[in-house]
Tab-separated table of C-alpha atoms and ligand atoms in Angstrom:
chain	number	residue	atom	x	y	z
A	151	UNK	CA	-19.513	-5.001	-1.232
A	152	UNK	CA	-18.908	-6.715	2.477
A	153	UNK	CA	-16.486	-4.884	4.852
A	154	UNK	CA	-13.443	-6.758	6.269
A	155	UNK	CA	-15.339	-7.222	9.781
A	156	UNK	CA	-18.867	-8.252	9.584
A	157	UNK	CA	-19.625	-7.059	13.183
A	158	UNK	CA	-18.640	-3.383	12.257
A	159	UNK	CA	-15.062	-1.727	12.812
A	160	UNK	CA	-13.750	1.425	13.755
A	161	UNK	CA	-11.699	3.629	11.141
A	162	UNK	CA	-8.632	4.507	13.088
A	163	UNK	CA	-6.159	5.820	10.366
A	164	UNK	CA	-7.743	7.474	6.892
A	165	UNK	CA	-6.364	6.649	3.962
A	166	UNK	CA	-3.476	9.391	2.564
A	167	UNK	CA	-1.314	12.117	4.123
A	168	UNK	CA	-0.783	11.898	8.157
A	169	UNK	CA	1.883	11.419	10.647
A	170	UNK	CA	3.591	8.681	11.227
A	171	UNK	CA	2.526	6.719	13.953
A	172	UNK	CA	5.889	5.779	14.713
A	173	UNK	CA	8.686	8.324	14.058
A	174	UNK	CA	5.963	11.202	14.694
A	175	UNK	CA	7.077	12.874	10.695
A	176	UNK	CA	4.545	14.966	9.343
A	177	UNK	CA	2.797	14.352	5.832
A	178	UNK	CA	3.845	10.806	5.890
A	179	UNK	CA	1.954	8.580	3.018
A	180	UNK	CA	0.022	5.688	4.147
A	181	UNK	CA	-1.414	3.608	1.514
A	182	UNK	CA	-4.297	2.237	2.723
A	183	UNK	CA	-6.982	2.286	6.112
A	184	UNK	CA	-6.178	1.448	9.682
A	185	UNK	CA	-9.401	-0.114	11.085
A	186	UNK	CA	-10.166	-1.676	14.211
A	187	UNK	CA	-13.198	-4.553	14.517
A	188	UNK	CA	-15.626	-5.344	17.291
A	189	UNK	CA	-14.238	-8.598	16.501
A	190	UNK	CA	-10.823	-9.954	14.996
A	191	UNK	CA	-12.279	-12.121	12.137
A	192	UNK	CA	-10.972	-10.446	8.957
A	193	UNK	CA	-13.359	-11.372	6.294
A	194	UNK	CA	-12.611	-10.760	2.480
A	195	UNK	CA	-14.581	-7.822	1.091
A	196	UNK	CA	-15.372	-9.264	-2.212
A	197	UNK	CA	-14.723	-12.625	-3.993
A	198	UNK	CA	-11.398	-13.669	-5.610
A	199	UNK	CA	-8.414	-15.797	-5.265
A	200	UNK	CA	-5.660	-15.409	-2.698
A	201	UNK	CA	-2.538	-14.291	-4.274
A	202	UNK	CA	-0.324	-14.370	-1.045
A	203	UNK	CA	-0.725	-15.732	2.630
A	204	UNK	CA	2.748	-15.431	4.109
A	205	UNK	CA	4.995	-13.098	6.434
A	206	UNK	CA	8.159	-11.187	5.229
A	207	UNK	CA	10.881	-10.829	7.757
A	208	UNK	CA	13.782	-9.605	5.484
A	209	UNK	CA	13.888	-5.873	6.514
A	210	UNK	CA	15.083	-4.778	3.378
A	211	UNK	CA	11.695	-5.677	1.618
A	212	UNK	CA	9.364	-3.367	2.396
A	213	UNK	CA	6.040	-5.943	3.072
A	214	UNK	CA	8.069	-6.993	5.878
A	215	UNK	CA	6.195	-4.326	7.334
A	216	UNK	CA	2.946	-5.669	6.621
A	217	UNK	CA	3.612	-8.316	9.014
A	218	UNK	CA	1.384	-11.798	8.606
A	219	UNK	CA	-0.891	-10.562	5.156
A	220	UNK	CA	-3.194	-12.241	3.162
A	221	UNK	CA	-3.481	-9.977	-0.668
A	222	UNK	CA	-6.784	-11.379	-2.580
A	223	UNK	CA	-7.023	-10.480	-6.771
A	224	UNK	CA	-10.631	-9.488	-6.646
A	225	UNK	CA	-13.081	-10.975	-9.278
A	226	UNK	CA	-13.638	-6.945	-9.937
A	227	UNK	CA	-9.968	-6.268	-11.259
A	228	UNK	CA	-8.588	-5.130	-7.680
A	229	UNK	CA	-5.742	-6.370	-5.502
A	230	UNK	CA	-6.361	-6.511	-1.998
A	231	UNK	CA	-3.959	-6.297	0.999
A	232	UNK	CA	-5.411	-7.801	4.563
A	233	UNK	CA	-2.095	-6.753	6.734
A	234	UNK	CA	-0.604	-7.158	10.408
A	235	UNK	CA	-3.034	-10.205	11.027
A	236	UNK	CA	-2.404	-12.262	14.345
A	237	UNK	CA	-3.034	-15.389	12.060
A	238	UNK	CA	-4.152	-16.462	8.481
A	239	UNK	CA	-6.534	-18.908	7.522
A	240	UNK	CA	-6.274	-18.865	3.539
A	241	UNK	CA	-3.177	-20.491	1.500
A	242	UNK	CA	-2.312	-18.923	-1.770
A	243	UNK	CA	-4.231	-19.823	-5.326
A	244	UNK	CA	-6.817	-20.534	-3.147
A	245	UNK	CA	-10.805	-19.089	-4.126
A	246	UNK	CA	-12.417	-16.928	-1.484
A	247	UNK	CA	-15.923	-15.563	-1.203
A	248	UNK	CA	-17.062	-12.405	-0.203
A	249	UNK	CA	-17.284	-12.338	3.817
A	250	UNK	CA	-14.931	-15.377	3.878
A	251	UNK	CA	-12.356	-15.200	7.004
A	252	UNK	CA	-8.931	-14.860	6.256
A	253	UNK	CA	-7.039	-14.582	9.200
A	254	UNK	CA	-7.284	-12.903	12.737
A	255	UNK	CA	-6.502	-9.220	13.548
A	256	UNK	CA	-3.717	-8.546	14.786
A	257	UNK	CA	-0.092	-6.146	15.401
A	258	UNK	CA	2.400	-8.117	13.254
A	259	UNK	CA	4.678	-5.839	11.353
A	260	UNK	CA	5.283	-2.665	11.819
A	261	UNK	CA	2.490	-1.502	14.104
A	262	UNK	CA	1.734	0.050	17.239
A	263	UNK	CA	-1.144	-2.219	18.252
A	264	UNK	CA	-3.972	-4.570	17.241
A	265	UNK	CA	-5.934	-3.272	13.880
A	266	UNK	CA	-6.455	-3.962	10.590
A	267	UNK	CA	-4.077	-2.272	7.799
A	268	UNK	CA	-6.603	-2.279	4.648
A	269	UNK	CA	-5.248	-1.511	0.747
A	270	UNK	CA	-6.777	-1.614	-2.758
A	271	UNK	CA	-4.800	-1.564	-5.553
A	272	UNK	CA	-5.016	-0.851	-8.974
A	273	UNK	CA	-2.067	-3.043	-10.702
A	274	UNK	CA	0.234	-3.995	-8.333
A	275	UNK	CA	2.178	-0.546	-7.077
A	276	UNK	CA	-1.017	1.559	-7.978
A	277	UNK	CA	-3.073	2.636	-4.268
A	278	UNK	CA	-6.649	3.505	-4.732
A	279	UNK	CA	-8.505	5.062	-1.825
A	280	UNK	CA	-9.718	1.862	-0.180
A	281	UNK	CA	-12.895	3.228	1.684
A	282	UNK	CA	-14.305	4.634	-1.695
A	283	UNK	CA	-14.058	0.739	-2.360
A	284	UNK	CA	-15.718	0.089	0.330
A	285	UNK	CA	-17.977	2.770	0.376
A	286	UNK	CA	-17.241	4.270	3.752
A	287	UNK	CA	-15.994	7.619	4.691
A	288	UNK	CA	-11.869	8.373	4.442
A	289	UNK	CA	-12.483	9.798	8.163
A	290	UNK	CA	-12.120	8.539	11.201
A	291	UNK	CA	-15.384	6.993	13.005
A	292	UNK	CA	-17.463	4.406	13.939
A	293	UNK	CA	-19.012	1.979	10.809
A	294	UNK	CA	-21.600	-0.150	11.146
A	295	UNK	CA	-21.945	-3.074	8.689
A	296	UNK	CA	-23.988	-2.338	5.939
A	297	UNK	CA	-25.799	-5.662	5.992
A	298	UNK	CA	-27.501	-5.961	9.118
A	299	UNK	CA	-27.880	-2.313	9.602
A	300	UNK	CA	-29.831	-1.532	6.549
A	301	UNK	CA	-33.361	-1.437	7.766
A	302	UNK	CA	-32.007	-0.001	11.320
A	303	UNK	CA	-31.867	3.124	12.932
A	304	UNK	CA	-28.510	4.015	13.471
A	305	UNK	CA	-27.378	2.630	16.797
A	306	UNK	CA	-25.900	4.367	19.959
A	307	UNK	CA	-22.046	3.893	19.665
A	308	UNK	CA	-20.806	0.963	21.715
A	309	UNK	CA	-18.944	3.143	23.770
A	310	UNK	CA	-21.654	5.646	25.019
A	311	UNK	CA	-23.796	2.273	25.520
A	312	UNK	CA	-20.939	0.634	27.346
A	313	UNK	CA	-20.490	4.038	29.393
A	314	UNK	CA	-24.234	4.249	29.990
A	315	UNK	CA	-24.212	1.119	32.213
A	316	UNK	CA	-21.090	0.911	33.320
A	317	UNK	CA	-20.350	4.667	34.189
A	318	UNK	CA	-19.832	4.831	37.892
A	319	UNK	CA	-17.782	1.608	37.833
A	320	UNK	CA	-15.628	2.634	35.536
A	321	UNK	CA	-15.120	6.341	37.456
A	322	UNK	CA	-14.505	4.289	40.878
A	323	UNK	CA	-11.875	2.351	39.745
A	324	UNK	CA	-10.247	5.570	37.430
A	325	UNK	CA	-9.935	7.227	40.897
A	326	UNK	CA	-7.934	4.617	42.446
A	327	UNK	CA	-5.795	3.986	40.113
A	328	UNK	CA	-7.208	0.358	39.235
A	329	UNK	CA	-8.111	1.384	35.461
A	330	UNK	CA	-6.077	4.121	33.760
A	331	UNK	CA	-7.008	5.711	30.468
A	332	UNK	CA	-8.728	9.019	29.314
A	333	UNK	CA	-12.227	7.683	28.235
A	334	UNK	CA	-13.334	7.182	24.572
A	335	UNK	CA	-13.751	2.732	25.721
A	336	UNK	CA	-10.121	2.550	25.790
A	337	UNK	CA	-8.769	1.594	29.193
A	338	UNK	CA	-6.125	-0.547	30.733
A	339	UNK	CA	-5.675	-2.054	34.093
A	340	UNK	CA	-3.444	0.946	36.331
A	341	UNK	CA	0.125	-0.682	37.290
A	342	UNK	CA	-0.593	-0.052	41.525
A	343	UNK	CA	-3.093	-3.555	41.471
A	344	UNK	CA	-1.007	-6.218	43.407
A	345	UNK	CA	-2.040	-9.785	42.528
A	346	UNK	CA	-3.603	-9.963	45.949
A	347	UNK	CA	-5.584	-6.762	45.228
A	348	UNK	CA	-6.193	-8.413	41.594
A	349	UNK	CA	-7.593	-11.687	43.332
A	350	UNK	CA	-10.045	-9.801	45.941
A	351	UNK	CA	-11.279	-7.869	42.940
A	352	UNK	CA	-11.826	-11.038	40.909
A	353	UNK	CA	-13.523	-12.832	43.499
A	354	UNK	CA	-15.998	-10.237	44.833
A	355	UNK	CA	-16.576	-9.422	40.759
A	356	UNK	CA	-17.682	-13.060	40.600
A	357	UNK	CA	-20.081	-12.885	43.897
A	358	UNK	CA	-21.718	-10.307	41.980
A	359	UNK	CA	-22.239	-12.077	38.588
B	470	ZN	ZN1	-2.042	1.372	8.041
């Protein structure tokens, strides 16, 4: 069994029960795994032939929230839903292989920013937990691909290793207001940078590189 991003991914949103990342209700159902890749190439997990490649915008059906999706009948018996992609690279009735890209990540849909929205199905309506699938946890954390990581120790998470040399930078510009965000790798630029204050950074960034 491949994963759907051959780089690794983060699982963002276990499969089952949670709120809704959206209206905030409690106990809401999600039917499959929110993951996020260290790169946007969504690769099929296992071989089969592409059932749809397409993107619903009548809001009364309810893949319309799915956004641009790719679904793959697995050689093993399984439907497969690839959801919310940017783009998709696979036409319907077509065969894919395992590890094959089908599309780019992205936020189409109904979604509150770029990941992956991952379901198995048994049958058509019936959702089976898709990280016992794919052999991963149902919890939220970092996975590795199971590949190229076999024979390796586990490695530091890209976020302590990004911290690690990056650390006082990223602290500087926190404290005046050029980067905003509460640690954990996610940060965005602040809203104070002028374009003038933008351009000085830019160009004393690239003296330095
Ligand atoms: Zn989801």
């Amino acid at each position: 069994m491949k994963t759907p991003f051959s780089t690794g991914f983060k699982v963002v949103s276990p499969f089952g029960y949670r709120t809704d990342p959206i209206t905030g209700e409690a106990n809401s159902w999600h039917g499959g795994v929110d993951l996020v890749g260290f790169d946007r190439n969504v690769r099929a997990v296992s071989p089969g032939q592409v059932i749809r490649s397409r993107i619903v915008t009548d809001p009364n059906d309810r893949t319309s929230e799915w956004g641009n999706y790719v679904s793959v009948w697995t050689d093993d018996g399984r439907y497969t839903y690839y959801c919310h992609l940017a783009a998709r690279a696979v036409e319907p009735g077509e065969r894919v292989g395992a590890g094959q890209i089908l599309g780019m990540e992205g936020s189409t849909g109904r979604s509150t920013g770029i990941h992956l929205h991952f379901e198995v199905r048994d049958g058509e309506n019936a959702q089976l937990d898709p990280c016992s699938y794919l052999g991963i946890p149902n919890t939220v954390g970092f996975v590795w691909d199971p590949d190229s990581m076999k024979d390796d120790p586990e490695p530091e998470p890209w976020e302590k290793q990004c911290h690690d040399w990056s650390r006082d930078a990223v602290e500087w510009a926190i404290q005046r207001g050029i980067l905003k965000g509460k640690g954990g790798g996610d940060y965005a630029l602040g809203d104070g940078l002028t374009r003038e204050e933008m351009c000085v950074m830019l160009f004393r960034a690239r003296e330095v590189l």
